[in-house]
CSV table of C-alpha atoms in Angstrom, one decimal:
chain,number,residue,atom,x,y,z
A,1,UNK,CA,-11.6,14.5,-19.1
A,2,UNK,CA,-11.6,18.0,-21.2
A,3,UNK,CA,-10.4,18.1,-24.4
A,4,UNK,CA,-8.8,21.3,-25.6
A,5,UNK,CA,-7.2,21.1,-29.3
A,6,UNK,CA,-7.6,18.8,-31.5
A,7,UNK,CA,-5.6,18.7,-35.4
A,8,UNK,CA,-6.4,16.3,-37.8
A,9,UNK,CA,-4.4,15.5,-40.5
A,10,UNK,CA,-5.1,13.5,-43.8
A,11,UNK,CA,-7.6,11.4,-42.0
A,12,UNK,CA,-10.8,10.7,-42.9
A,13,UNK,CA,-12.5,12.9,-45.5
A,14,UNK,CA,-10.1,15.7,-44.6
A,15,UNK,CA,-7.1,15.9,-47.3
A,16,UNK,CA,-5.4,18.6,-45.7
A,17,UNK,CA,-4.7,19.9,-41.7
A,18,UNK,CA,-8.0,20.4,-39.7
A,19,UNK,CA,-7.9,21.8,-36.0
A,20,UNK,CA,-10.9,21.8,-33.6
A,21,UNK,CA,-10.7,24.2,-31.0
A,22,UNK,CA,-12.5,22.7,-27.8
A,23,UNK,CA,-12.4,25.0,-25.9
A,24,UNK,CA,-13.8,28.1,-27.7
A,25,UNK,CA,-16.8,25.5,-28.4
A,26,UNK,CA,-17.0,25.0,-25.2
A,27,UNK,CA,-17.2,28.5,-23.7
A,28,UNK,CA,-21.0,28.3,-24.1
A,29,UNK,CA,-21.1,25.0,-21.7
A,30,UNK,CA,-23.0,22.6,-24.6
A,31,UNK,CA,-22.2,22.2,-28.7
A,32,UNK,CA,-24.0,20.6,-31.6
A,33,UNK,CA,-21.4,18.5,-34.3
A,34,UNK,CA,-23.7,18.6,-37.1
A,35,UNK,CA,-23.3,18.8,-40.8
A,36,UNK,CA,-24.2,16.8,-43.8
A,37,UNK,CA,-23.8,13.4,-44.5
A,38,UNK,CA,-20.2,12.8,-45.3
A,39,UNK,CA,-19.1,16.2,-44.0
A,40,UNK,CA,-16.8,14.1,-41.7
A,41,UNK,CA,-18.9,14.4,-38.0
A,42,UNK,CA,-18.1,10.8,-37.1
A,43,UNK,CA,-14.4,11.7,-38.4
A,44,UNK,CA,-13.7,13.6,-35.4
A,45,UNK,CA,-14.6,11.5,-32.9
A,46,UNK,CA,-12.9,8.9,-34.7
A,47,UNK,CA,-10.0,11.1,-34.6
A,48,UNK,CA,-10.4,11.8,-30.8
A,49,UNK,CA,-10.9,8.3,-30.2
A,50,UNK,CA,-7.9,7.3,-32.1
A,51,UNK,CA,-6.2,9.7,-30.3
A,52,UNK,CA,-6.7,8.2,-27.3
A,53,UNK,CA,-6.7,4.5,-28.1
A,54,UNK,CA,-4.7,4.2,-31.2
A,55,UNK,CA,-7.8,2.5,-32.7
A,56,UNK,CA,-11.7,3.6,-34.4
A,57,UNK,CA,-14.8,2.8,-33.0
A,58,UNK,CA,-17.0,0.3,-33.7
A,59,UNK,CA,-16.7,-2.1,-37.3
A,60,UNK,CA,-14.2,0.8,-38.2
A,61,UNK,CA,-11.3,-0.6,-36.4
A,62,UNK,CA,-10.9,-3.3,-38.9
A,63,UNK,CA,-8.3,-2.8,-41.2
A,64,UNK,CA,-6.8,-0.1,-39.8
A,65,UNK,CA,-3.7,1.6,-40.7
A,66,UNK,CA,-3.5,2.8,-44.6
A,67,UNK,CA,-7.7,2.6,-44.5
A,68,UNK,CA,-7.5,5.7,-42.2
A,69,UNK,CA,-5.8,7.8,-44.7
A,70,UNK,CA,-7.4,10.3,-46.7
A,71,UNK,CA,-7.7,9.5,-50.2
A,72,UNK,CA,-8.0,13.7,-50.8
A,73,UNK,CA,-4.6,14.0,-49.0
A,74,UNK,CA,-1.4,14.6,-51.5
A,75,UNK,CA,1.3,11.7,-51.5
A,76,UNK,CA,3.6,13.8,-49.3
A,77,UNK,CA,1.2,14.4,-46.8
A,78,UNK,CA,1.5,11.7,-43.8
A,79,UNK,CA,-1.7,11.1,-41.6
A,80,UNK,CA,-1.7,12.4,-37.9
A,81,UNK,CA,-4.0,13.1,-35.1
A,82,UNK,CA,-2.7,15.0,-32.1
A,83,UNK,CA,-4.7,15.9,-29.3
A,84,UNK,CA,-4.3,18.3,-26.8
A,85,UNK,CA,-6.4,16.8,-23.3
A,86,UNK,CA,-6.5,17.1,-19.8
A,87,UNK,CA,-7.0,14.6,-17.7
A,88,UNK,CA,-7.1,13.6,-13.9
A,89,UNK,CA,-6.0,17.2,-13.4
A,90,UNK,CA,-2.9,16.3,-16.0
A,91,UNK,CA,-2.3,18.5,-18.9
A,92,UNK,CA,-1.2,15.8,-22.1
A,93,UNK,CA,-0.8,15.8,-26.0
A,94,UNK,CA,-1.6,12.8,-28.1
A,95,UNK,CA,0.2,12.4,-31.3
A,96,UNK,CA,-0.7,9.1,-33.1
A,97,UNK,CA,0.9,8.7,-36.6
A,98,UNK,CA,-0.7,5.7,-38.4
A,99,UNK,CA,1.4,3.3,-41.0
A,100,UNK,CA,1.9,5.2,-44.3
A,101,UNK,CA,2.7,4.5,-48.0
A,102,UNK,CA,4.6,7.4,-49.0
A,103,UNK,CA,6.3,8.1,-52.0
A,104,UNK,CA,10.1,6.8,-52.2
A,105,UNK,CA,12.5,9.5,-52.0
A,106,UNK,CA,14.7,8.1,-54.7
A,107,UNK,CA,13.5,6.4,-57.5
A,108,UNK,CA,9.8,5.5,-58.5
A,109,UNK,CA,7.0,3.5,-56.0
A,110,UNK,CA,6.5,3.7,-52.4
A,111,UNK,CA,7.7,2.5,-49.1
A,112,UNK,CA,5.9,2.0,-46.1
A,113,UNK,CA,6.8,3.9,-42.5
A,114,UNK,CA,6.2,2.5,-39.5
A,115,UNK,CA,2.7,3.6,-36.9
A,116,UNK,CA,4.3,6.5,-34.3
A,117,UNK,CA,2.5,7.7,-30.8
A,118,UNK,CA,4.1,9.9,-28.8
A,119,UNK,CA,2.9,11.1,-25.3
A,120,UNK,CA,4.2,14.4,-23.9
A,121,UNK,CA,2.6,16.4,-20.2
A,122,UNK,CA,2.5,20.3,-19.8
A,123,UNK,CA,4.9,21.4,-16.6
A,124,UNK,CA,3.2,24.5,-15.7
A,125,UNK,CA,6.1,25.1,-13.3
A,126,UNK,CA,8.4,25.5,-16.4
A,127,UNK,CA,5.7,26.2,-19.3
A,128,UNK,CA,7.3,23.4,-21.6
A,129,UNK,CA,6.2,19.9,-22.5
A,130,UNK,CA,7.7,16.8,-21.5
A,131,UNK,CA,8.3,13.7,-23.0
A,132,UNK,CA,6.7,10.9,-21.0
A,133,UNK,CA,6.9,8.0,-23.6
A,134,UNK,CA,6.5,6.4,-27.7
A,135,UNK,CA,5.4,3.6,-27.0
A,136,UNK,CA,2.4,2.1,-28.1
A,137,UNK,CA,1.7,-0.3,-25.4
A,138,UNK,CA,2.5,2.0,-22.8
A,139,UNK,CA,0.6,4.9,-24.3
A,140,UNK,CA,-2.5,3.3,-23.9
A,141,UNK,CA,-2.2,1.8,-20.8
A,142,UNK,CA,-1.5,5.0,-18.9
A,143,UNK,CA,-4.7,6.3,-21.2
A,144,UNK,CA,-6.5,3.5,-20.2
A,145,UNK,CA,-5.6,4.0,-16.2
A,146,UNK,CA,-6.5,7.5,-16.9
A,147,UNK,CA,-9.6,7.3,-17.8
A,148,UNK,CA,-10.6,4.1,-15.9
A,149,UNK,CA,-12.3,2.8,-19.7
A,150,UNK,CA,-10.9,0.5,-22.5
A,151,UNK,CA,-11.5,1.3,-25.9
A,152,UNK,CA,-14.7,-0.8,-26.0
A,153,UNK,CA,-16.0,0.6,-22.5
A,154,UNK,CA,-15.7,4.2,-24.3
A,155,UNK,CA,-17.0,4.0,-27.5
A,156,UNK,CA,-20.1,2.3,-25.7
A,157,UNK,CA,-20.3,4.9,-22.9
A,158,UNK,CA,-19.1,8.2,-24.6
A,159,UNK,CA,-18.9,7.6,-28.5
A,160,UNK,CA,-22.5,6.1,-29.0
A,161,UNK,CA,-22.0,4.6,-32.8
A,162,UNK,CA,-24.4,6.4,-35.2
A,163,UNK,CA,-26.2,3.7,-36.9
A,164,UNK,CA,-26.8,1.5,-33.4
A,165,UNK,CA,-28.5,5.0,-32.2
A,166,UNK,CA,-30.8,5.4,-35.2
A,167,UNK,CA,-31.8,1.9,-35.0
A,168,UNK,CA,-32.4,2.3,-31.6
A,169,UNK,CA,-35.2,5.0,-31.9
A,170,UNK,CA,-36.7,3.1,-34.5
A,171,UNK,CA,-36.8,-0.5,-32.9
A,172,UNK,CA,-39.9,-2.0,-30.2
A,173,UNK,CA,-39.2,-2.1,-26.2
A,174,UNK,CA,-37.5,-5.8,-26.7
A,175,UNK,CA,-35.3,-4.5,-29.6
A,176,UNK,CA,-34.2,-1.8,-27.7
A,177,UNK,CA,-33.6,-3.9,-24.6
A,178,UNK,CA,-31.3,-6.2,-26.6
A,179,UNK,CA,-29.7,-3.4,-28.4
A,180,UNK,CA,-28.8,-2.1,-25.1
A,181,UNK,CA,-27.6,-5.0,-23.8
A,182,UNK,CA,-25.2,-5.3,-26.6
A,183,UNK,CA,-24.4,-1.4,-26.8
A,184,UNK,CA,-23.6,-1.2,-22.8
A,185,UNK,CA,-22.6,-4.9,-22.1
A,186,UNK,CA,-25.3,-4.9,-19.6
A,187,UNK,CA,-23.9,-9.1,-19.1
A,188,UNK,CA,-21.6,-7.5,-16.7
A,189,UNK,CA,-24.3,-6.8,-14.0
A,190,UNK,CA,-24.7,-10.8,-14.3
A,191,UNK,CA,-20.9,-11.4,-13.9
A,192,UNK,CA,-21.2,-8.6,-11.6
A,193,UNK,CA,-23.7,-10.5,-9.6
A,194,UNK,CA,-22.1,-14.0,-10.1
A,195,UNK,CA,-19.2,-12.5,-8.4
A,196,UNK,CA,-20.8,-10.7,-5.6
A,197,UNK,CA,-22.5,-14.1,-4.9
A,198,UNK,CA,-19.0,-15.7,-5.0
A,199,UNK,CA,-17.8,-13.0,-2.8
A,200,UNK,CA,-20.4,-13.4,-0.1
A,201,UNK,CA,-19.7,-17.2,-0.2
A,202,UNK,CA,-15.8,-16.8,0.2
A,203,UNK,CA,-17.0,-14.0,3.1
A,204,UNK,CA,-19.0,-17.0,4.7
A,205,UNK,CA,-16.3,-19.4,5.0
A,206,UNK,CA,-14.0,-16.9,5.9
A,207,UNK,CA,-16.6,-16.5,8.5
A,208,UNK,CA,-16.8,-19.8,9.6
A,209,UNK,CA,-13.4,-20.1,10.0
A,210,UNK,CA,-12.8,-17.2,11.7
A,211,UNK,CA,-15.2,-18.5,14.2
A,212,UNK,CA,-13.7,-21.5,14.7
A,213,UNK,CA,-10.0,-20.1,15.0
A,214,UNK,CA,-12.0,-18.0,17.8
A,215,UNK,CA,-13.5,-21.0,19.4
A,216,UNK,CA,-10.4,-22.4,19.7
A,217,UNK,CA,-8.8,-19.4,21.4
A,218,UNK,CA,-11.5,-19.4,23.8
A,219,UNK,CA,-10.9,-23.1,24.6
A,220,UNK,CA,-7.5,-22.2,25.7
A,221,UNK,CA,-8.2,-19.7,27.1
A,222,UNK,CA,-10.2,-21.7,29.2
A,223,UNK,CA,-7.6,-24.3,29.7
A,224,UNK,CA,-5.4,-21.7,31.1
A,225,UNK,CA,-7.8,-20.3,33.0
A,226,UNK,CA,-8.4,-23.7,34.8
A,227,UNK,CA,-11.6,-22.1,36.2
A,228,UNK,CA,-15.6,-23.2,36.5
A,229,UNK,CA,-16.8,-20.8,34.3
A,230,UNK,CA,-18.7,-22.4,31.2
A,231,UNK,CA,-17.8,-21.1,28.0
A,232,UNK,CA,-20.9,-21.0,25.5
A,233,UNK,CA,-22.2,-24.0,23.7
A,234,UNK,CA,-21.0,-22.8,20.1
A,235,UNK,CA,-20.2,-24.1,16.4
A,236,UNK,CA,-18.7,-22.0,13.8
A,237,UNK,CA,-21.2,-19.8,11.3
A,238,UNK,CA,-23.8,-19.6,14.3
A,239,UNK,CA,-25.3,-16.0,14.6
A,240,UNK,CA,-23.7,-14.0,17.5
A,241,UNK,CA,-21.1,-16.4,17.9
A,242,UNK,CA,-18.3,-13.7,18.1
A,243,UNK,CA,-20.7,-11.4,20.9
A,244,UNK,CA,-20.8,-14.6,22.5
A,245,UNK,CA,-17.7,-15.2,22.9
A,246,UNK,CA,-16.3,-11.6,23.3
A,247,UNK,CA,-18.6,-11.5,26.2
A,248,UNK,CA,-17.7,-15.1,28.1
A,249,UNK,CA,-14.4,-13.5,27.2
A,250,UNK,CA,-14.7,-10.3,29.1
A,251,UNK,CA,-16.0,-12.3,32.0
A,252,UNK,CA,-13.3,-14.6,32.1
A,253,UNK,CA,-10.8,-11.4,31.9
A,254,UNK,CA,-12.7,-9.6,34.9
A,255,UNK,CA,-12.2,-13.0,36.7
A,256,UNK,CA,-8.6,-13.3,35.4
A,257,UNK,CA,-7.9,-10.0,36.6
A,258,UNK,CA,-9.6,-10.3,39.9
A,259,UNK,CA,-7.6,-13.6,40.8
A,260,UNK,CA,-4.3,-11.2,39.6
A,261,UNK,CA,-4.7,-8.9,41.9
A,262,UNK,CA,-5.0,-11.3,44.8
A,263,UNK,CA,-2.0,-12.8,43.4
A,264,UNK,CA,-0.4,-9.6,43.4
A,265,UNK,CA,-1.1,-8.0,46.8
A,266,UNK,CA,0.1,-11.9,48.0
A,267,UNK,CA,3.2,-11.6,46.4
A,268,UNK,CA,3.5,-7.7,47.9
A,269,UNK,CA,3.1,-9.5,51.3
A,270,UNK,CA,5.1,-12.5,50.1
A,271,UNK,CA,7.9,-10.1,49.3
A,272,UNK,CA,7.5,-7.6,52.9
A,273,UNK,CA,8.2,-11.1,55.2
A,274,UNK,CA,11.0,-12.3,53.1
A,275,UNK,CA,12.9,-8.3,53.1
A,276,UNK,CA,11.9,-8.5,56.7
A,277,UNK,CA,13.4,-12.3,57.6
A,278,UNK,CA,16.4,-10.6,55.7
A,279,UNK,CA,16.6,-8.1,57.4
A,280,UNK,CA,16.8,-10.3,60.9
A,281,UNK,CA,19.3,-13.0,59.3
A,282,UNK,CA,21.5,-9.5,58.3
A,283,UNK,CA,21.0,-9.2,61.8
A,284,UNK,CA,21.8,-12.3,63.4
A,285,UNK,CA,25.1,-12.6,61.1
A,286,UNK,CA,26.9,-9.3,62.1
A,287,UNK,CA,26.0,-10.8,65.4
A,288,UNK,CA,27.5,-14.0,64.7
A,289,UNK,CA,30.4,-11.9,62.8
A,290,UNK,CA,31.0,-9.6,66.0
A,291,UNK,CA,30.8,-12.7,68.6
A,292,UNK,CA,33.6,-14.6,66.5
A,293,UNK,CA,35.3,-10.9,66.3
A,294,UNK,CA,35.6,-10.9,70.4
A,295,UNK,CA,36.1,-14.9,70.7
A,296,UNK,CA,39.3,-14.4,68.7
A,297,UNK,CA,39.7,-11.3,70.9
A,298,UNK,CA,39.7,-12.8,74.0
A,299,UNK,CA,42.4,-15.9,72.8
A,300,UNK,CA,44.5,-13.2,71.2
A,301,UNK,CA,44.3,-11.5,75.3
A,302,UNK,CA,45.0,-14.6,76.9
A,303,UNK,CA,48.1,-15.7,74.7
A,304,UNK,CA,49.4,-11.9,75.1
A,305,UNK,CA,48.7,-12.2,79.1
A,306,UNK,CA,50.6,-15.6,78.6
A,307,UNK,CA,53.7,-13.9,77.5
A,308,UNK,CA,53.8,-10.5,79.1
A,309,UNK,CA,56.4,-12.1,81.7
A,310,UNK,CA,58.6,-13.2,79.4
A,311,UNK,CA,58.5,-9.7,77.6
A,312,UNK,CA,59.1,-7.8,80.7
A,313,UNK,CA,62.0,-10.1,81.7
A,314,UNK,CA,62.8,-9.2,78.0
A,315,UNK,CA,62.3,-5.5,78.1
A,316,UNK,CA,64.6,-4.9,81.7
A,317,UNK,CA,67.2,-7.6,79.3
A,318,UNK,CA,66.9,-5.0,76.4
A,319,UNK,CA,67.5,-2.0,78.7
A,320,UNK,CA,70.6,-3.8,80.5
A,321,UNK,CA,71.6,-3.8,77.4
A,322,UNK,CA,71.8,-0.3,75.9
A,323,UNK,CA,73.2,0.7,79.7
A,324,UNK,CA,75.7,-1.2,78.8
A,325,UNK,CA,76.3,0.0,75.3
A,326,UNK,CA,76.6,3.3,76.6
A,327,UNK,CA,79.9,2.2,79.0
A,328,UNK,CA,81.4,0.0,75.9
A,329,UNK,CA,83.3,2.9,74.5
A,330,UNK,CA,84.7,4.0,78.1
A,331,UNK,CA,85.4,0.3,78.4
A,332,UNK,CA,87.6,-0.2,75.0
């Protein structure tokens, strides 16, 4: 995260507009905030912080809201941070406005207006900003996914309260542990350890029973097989179980693979007689076919022979016949 601009208005001790200029400060690489006491140093990073968060570090979150205000600021003067950030390589603005009292515009007293955020991003394609959102809630949870810290894990990492520092140089070696503990919530290593030890149990059942689903595949795998080989005398969670078994399995597949190919170059052979006793009973039935062909031949020839005496006595009839058709006109 880089922050580039940030304008502070009626917050804190600062009754009018203030702007911090990052990054000129930053040119140098390193900057010192310092001033005297009440000169408003923990201001700003309240300001950044609220910025971010919509909230103050530390004890100074509680009572928010009109507590923020400055009490130098005039009555028309509404308090406002914006902040000008970038962020996972994204350009943003931060404008929080906290609830206000101002001064009614008719009549006498005051009325109170409402807390306001708004979130906009820099498009560097079109050199404008963009409205993303004004929301509260969703403001700070796309800060929060941002920067991968809540507003607690922040102001103990980056914002390191004032007071809690002091006292920290000052205090014994057991002090200063415990004073740690609370500033960096060193109790989550322990929940950080309780759950890597829940983690590695949950890995060890899911290692058991991924053993014994394994087990079971090589059982039937052995049952299908149907051969002598002996699979390993295993139970689930034993070390080198899944070796073992990867390797009776590899055997098994050699075997397997083996007895395929036999079965293969049978069926090959299996497959050459039977297109060969086809071939022969293709043979043997256009035989059959051509035998019945001249069977039926030879009947056909012996009924014709039968009655080629009767068609010749026929035929000399038939030519009688049309000699005699020829006379029949002479004749009428």
């Amino acid at each position: 995260m880089r922050l580039h601009r940030l304008d502070i208005t009626a917050f804190g001790p600062f009754g009018g507009t203030q702007t911090v200029d990052f990054d000129e400060l930053s040119a140098a690489g390193l900057f010192l905030l310092h001033g005297p006491t009440g000169a408003g140093k923990t201001s700003v990073l309240d300001a950044v912080c609220y910025a971010l968060y919509g909230a103050v570090p530390g004890a100074r979150q509680n009572g928010q809201g009109m507590t923020l205000r400055s009490d130098h600021a005039a009555p028309g003067t509404r308090t406002g941070i914006r902040l000008d950030l970038t962020v996972a390589g994204r350009r943003l603005e931060v404008t929080r406005l906290p609830p206000w009292q101002r001064p009614k515009k008719r009549g006498t007293g005051t009325t109170t207006d409402k807390a306001e955020s708004r979130l906009r991003e820099y498009d560097a394609t079109g050199g404008t900003w963009k409205d993303l959102s004004r929301s509260h809630q969703e403001i700070g949870e796309e800060i929060t996914r941002l920067l991968g810290m809540s507003r607690d894990q922040f102001c103990q990492v980056v914002l390191l309260p004032q007071g809690d520092f002091a006292r920290f140089l000052r205090a014994d070696a057991e002090a200063r542990g415990k004073l740690l503990g609370r500033l960096f919530d060193t109790h989550r290593f322990a929940e950080a350890e309780k759950r890597l030890a829940e983690r590695r149990r949950t890995a060890e059942a899911d290692v058991r029973d991924g053993d014994a689903a394994l087990l079971a595949d090589a059982h039937r795998m052995q049952q299908a097989a149907g051969d002598a080989l002996p699979l390993p005398d295993l139970t689930p969670g034993d070390p080198g179980l899944a070796d073992a078994v990867l390797s009776w399995a590899a055997v098994a597949r050699s075997t397997a693979r083996e007895r395929l190919t036999v079965a293969q170059c049978a069926r090959t052979a299996a497959e050459s007689a039977r297109a060969t006793a086809e071939r022969l009973l293709d043979d043997v039935r256009e035989q059959a076919r051509l035998q019945c062909r001249f069977a039926e031949a030879r009947e056909r020839a012996a009924l014709l022979q039968d009655g080629a005496e009767a068609h010749r006595r026929a035929q000399a009839r038939m030519e009688r016949a049309r000699k005699a058709e020829a006379v029949a006109p002479a004749l009428d």
